[in-house]
Short mmCIF file of C-alpha atoms and ligand atoms in Angstrom, two decimals:
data_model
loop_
_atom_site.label_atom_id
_atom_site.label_comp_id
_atom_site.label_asym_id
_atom_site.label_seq_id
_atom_site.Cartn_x
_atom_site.Cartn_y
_atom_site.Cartn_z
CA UNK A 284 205.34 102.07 88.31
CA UNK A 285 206.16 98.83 86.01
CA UNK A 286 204.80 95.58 86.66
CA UNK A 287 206.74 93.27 87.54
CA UNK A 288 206.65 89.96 84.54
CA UNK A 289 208.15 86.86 85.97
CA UNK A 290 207.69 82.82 84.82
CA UNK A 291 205.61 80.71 87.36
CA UNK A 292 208.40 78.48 87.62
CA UNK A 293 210.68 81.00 89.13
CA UNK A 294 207.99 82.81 91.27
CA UNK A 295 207.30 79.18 92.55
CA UNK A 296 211.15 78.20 93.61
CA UNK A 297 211.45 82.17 95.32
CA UNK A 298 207.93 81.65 96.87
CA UNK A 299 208.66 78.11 98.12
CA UNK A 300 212.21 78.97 99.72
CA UNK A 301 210.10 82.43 101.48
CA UNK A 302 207.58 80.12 102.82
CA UNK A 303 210.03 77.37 104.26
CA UNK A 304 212.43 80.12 105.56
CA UNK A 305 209.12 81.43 106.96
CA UNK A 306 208.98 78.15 109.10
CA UNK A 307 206.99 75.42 106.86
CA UNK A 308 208.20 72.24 106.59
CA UNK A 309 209.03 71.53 102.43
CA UNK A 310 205.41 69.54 102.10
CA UNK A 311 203.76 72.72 103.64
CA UNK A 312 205.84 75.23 101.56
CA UNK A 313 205.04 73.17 98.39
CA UNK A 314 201.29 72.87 99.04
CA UNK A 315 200.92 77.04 99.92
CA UNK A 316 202.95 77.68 97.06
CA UNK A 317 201.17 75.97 94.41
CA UNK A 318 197.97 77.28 95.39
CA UNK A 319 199.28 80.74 95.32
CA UNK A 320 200.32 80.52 92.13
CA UNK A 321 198.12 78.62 90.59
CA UNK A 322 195.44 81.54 91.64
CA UNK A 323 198.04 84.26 89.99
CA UNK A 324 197.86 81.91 86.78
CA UNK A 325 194.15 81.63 86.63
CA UNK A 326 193.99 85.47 87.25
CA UNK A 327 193.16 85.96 90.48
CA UNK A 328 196.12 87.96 92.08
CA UNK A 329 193.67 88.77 94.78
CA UNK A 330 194.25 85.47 96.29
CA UNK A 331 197.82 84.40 95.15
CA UNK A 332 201.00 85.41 96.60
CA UNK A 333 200.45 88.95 97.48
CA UNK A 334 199.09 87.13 100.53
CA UNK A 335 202.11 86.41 101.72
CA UNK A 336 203.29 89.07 103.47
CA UNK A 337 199.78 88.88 105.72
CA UNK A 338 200.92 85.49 106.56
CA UNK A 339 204.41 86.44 107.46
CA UNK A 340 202.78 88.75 109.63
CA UNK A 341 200.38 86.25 110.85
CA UNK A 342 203.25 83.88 111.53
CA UNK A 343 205.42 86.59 113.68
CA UNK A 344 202.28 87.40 115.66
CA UNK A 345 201.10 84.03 116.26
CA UNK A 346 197.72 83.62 114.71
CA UNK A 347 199.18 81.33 111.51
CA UNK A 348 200.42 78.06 113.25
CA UNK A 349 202.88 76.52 110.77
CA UNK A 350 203.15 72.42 110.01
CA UNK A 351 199.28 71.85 111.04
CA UNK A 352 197.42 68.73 110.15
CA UNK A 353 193.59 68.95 110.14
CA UNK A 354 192.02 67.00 113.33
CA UNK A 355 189.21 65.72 112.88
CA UNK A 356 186.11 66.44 115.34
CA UNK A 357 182.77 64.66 114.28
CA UNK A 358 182.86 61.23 112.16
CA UNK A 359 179.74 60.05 111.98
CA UNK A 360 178.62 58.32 108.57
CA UNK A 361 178.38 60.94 105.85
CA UNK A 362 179.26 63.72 108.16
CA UNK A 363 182.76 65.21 109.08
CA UNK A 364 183.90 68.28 110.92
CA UNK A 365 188.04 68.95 111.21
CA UNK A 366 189.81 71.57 113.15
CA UNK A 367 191.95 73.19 111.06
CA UNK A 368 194.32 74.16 114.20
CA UNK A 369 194.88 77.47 112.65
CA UNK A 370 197.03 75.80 110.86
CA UNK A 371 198.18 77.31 107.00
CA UNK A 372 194.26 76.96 104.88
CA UNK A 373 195.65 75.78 101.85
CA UNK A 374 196.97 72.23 104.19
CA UNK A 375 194.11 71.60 106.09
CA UNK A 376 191.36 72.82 103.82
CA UNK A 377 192.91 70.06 101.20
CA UNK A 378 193.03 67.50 103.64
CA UNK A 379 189.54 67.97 104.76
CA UNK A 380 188.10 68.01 101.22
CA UNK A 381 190.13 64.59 100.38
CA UNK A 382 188.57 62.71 103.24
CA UNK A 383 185.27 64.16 101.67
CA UNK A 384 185.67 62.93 97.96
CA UNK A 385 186.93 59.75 99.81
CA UNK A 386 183.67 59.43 101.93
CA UNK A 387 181.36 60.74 98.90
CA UNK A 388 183.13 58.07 96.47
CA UNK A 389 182.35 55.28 99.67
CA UNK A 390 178.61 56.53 101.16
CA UNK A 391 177.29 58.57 97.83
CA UNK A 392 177.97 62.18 100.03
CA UNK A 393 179.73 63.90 102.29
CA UNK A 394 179.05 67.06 104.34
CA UNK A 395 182.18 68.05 105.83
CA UNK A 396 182.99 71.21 107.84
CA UNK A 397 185.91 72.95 108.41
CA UNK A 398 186.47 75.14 111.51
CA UNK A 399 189.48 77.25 112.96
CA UNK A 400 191.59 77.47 109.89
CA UNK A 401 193.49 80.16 108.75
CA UNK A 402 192.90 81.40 105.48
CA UNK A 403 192.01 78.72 102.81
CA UNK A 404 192.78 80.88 99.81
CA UNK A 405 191.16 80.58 96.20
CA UNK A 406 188.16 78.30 97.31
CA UNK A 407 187.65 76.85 93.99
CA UNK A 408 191.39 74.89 94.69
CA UNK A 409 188.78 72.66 96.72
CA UNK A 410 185.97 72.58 93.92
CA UNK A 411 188.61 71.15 91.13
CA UNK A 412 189.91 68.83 93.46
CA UNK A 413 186.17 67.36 93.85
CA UNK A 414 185.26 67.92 90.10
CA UNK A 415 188.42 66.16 89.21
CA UNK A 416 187.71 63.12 91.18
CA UNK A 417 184.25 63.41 89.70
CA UNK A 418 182.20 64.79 91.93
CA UNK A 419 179.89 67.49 92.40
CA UNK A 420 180.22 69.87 94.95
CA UNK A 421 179.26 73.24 96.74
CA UNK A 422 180.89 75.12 99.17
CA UNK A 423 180.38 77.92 101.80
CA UNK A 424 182.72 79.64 103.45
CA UNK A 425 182.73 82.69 106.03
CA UNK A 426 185.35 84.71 107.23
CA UNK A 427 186.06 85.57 110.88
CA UNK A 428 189.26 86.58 113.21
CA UNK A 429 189.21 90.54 111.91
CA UNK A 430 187.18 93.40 111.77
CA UNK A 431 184.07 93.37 108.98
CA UNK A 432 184.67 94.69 105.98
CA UNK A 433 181.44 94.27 103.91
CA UNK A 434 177.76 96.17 104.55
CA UNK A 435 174.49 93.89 104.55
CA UNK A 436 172.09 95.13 101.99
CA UNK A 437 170.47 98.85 102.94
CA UNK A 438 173.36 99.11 105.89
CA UNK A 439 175.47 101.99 105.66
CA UNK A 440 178.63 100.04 107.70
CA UNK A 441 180.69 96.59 107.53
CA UNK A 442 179.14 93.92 109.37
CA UNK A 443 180.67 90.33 107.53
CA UNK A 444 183.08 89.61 105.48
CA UNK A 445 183.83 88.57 101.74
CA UNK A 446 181.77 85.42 102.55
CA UNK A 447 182.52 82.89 99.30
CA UNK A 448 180.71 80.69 97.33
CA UNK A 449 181.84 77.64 94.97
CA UNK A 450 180.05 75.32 92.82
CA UNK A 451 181.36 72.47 90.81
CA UNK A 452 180.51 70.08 87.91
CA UNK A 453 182.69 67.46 86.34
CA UNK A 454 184.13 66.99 83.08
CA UNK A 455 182.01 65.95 80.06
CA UNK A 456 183.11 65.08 76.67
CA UNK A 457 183.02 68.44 75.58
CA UNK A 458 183.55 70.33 78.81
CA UNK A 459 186.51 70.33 81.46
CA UNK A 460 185.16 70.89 85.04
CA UNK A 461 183.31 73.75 85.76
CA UNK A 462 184.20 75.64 88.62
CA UNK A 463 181.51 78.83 89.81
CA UNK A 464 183.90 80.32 92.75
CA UNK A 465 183.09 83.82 93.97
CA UNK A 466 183.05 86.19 96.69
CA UNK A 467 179.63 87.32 97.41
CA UNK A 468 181.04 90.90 97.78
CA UNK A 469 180.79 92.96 95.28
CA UNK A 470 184.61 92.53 94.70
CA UNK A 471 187.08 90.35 96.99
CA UNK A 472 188.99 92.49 99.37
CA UNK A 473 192.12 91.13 97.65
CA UNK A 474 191.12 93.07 94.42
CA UNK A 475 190.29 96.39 96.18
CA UNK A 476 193.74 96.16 97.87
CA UNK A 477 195.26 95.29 94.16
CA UNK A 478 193.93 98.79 92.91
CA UNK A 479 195.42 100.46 96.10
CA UNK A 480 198.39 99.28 95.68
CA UNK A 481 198.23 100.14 91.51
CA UNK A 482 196.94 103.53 92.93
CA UNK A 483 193.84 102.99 90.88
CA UNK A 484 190.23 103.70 91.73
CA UNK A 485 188.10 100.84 91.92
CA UNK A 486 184.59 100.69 89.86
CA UNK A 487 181.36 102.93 91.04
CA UNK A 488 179.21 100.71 92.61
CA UNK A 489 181.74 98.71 94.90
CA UNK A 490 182.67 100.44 98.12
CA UNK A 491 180.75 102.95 100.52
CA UNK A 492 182.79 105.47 102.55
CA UNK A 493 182.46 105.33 106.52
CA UNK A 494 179.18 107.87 106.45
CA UNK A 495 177.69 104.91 103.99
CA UNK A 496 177.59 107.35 100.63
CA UNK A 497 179.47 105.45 97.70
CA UNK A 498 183.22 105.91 96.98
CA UNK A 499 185.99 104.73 94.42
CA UNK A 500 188.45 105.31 96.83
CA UNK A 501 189.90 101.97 97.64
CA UNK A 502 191.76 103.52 100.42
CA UNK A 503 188.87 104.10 102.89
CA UNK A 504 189.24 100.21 103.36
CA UNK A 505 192.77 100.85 104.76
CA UNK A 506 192.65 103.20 107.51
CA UNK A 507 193.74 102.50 110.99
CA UNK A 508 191.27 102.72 113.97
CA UNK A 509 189.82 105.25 115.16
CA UNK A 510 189.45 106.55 111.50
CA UNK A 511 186.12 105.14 110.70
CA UNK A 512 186.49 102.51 107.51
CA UNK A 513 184.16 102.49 104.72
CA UNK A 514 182.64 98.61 103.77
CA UNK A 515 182.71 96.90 100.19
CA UNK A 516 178.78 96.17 99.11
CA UNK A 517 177.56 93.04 98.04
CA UNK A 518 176.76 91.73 94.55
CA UNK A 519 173.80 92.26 93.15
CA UNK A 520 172.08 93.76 95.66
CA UNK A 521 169.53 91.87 98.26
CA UNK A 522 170.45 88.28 96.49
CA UNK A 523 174.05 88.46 97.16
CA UNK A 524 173.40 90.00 100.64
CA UNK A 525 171.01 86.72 101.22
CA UNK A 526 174.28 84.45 99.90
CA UNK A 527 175.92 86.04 102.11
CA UNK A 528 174.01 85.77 104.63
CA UNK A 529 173.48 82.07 104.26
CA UNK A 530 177.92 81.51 103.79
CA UNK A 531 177.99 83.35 107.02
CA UNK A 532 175.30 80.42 109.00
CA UNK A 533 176.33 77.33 106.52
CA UNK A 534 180.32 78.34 106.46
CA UNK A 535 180.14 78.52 110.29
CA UNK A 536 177.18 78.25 112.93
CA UNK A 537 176.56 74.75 110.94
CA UNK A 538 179.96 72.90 111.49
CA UNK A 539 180.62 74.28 114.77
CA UNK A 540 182.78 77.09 113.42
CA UNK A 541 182.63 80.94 115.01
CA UNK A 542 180.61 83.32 112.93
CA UNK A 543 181.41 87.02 113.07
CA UNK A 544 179.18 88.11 115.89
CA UNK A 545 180.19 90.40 117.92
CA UNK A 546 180.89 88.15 120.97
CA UNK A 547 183.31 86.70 119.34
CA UNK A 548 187.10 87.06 119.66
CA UNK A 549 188.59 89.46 116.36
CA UNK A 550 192.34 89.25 117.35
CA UNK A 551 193.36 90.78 113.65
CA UNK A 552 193.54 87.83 111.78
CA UNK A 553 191.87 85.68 109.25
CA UNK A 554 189.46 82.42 110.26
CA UNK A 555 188.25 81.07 107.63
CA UNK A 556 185.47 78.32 108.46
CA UNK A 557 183.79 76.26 105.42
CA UNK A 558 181.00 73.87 104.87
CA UNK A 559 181.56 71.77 102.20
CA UNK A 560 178.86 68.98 100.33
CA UNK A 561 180.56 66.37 97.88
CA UNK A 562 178.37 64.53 96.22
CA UNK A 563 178.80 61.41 93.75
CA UNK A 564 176.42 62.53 91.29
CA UNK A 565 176.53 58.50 90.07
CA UNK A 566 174.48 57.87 92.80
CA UNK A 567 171.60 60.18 91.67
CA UNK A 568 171.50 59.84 87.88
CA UNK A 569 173.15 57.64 84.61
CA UNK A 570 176.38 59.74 83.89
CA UNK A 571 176.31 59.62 80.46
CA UNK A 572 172.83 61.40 80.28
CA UNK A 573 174.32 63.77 83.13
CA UNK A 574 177.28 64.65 80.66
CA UNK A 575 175.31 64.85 77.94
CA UNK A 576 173.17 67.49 79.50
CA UNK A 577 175.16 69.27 80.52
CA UNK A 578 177.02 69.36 77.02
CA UNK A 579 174.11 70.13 75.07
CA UNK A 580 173.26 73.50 77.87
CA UNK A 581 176.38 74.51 77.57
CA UNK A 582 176.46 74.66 73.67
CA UNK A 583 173.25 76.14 74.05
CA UNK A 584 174.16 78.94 75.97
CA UNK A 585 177.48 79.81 74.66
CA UNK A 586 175.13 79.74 71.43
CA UNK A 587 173.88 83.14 72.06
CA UNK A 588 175.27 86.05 69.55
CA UNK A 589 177.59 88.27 71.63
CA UNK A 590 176.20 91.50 72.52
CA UNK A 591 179.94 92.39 71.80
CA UNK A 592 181.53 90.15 69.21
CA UNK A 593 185.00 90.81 71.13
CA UNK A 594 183.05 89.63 74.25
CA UNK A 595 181.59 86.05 73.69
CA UNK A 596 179.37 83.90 75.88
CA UNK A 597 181.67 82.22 78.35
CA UNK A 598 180.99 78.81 81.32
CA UNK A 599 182.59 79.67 84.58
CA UNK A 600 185.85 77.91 85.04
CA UNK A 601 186.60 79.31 81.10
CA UNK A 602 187.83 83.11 82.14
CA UNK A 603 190.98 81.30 84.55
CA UNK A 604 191.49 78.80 81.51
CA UNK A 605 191.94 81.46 79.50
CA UNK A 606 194.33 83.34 82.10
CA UNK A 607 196.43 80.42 82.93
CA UNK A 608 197.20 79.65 79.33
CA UNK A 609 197.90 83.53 78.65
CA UNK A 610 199.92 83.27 81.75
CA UNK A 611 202.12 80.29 81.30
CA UNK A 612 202.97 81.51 77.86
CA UNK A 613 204.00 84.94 78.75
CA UNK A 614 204.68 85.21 82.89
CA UNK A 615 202.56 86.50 85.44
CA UNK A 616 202.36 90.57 85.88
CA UNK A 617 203.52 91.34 89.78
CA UNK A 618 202.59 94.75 90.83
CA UNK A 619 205.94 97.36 91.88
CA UNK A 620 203.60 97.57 95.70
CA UNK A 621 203.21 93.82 96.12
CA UNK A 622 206.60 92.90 94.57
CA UNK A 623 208.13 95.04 97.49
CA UNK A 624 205.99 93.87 99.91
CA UNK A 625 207.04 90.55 98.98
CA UNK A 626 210.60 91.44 99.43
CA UNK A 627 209.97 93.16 102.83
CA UNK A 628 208.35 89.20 103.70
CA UNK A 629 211.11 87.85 102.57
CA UNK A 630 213.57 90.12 104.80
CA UNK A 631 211.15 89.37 107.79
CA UNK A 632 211.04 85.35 107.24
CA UNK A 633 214.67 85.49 107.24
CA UNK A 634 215.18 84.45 103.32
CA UNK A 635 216.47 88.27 102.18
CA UNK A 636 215.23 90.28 100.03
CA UNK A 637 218.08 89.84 97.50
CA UNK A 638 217.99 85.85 97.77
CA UNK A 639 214.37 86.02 97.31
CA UNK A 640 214.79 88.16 93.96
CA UNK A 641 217.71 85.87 92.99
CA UNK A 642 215.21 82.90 93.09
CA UNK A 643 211.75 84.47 91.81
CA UNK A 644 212.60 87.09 88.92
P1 NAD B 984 185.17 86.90 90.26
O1 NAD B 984 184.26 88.05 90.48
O2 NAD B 984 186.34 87.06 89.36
O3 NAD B 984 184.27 85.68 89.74
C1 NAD B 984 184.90 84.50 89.42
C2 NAD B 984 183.90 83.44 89.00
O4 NAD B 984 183.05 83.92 87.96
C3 NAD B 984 184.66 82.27 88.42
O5 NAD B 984 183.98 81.08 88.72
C4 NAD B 984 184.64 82.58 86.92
O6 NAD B 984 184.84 81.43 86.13
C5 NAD B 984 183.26 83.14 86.77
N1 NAD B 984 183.13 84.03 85.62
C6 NAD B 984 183.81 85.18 85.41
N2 NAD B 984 183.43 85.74 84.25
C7 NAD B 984 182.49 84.92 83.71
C8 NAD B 984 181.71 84.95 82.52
N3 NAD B 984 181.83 85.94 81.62
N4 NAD B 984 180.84 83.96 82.29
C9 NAD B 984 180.71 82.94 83.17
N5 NAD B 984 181.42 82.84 84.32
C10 NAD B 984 182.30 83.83 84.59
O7 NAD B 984 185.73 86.31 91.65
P2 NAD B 984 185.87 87.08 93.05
O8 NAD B 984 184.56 87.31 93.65
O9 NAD B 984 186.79 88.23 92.86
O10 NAD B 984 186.64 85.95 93.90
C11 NAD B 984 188.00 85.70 93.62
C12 NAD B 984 188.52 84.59 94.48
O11 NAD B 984 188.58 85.02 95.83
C13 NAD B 984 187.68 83.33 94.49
O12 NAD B 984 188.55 82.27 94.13
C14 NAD B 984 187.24 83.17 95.94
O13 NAD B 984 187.20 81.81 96.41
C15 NAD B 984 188.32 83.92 96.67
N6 NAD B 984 187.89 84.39 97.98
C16 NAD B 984 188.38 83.75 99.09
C17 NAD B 984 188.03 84.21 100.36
C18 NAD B 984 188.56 83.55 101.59
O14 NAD B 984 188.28 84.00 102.69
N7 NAD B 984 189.31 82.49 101.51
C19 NAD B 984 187.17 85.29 100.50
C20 NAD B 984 186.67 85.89 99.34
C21 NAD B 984 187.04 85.45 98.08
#
């Protein structure tokens, strides 16, 4: 089946009236929205608003709390831990990382945890809000509340989850921000439920089936207990399993959060739980020589003769540049499978199917 090409602006009004017939206020609705989109823009549909009908879900079933404000739990100098109240991610997780770009800009840093919020979406939304404010930062993040769903290095079954990792950098002269943001899975759970829905197969090298021998099959991440599931792998091996590893303890054991041990509580749906470090990198070095370093290793890098002249050196940060200008000019491809499932949210939040399409396409 056809994508489906619509304009941000009108996936943004049908999106926003979803979400506040959903039960967010028009703040809330405004804030969930933008983040959605903005991750379909920078190409990441894996974390825009093909989420949405999870949260609807979520909502119905009571583990998404609607109209949440973070509450914060530890204030002590550079330190800060908020309760996210299971509250929508994309709220509280912004609220937290203001108060630490506030307290970095005040004391030089901030280490600021976030427990017991739902999911926080595209982490790097965080990063560029520290990278614009000039910061540096780096940010851990675990994922609890459901079954696992990715296998530690030489296991054969899922014992985490998609456990992600950001780093930032501010703008230069030459540069905008730069913004590493990844999941330390070999591919974000998002993307192998994009193929499913496409009825694609994902890449060799990405999932194991439930005896632990590799698969392409996205759909052996989709079966209902007792069918055993199979587990996504990690990138690159024992490194990313170690990053993983260390998102799991830093995302949650650190600031108080729940990790994914087995004594805890998986009710079916998404914790996420993040540690986050802003730092003022005025306080460590001149900024000038900072920016110029970085402008001169950049330059240096991107320097390097493509192995494939189509295919030439890139910064992180530049791919979702290059997707958000490709998709503001020509609209953002929707799947036929997550374009219904949309509409079936939109039935369920009480907006209609019809109203929604009336609004978004
Ligand atoms: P990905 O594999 O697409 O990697 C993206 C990162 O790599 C970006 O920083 C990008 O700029 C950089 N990059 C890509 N190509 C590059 C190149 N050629 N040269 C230099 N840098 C390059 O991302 P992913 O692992 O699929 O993660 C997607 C999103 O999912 C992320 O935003 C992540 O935060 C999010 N996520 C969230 C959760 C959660 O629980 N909230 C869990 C997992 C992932």
């Amino acid at each position: 089946m056809k994508d489906i090409v619509v304009k941000h602006e009108r996936l943004r009004a049908g999106v926003g009236a979803l979400l506040q017939a959903s039960g967010s206020d028009e703040r809330e609705a405004r804030i969930v929205t933008d983040h959605l989109v903005e991750a379909n823009l920078k190409g990441h549909d894996s974390h825009g608003v093909g989420m949405i009908p999870l949260y609807v879900r979520h909502i119905k079933e009571g583990k998404l709390r609607l109209n949440q404000h973070l509450r914060l739990v530890r204030d002590d100098g550079p330190f800060l831990v908020g309760d996210g109240q299971m509250g929508h991610g994309q709220v509280v997780a912004m609220e937290l990382t203001d108060r630490a770009i506030a307290r970095a800009k005040q004391q030089g840093v901030a280490v600021a945890g976030l427990i017991m919020s739902h999911h926080i979406g595209r982490v790097g939304t965080y990063g560029e809000r520290c990278a614009e404010a000039g910061m540096v930062s780096l940010h851990f993040v675990n994922v609890g509340g459901h079954r696992a769903l990715v296998a530690p290095f030489r296991g054969s079954d899922a014992r985490f989850n998609t456990n992600p990792i950001c780093l930032t950098l501010p703008a230069t002269g030459a540069n905008p921000p730069t913004i590493l943001d990844f999941a330390t899975s070999k591919i974000a759970l998002g993307k192998v439920r994009v193929a499913k829905n496409k009825g694609e197969q994902v890449a060799a090298g990405t999932l194991i089936d439930s005896r632990g021998k590799p698969t392409t099959d996205p759909n052996v991440m989709f079966v209902e207990p007792p069918t055993p599931a199979g587990a996504v792998v990690t990138f690159g091996e024992h490194k990313g399993y170690g990053l993983a590893l260390f998102a799991e303890i830093f995302g949650a054991a650190l600031v108080g959060g729940l990790t994914i041990a087995p004594h805890h509580p998986r009710v079916h749906g998404v914790v996420n739980n993040m540690l986050e470090i802003v730092i003022d990198p005025a306080r460590l070095t001149d900024m000038k020589q900072l920016k110029s370093e970085i402008d001169a290793v950049f330059a240096y890098f991107k320097a390097s003769p493509p192995a494939d002249p189509s295919a030439p050196v890139l910064v992180p940060g530049d791919p979702e540049r290059l997707s958000r200008g490709a998709r503001l000019a020509n609209g953002i491809p929707i799947d036929a499978t997550t374009w219904g499932e949309l509409k079936a949210a939109a039935n369920m939040a009480g907006l209609g199917a019809a109203k929604f399409e009336a609004l978004a396409k």
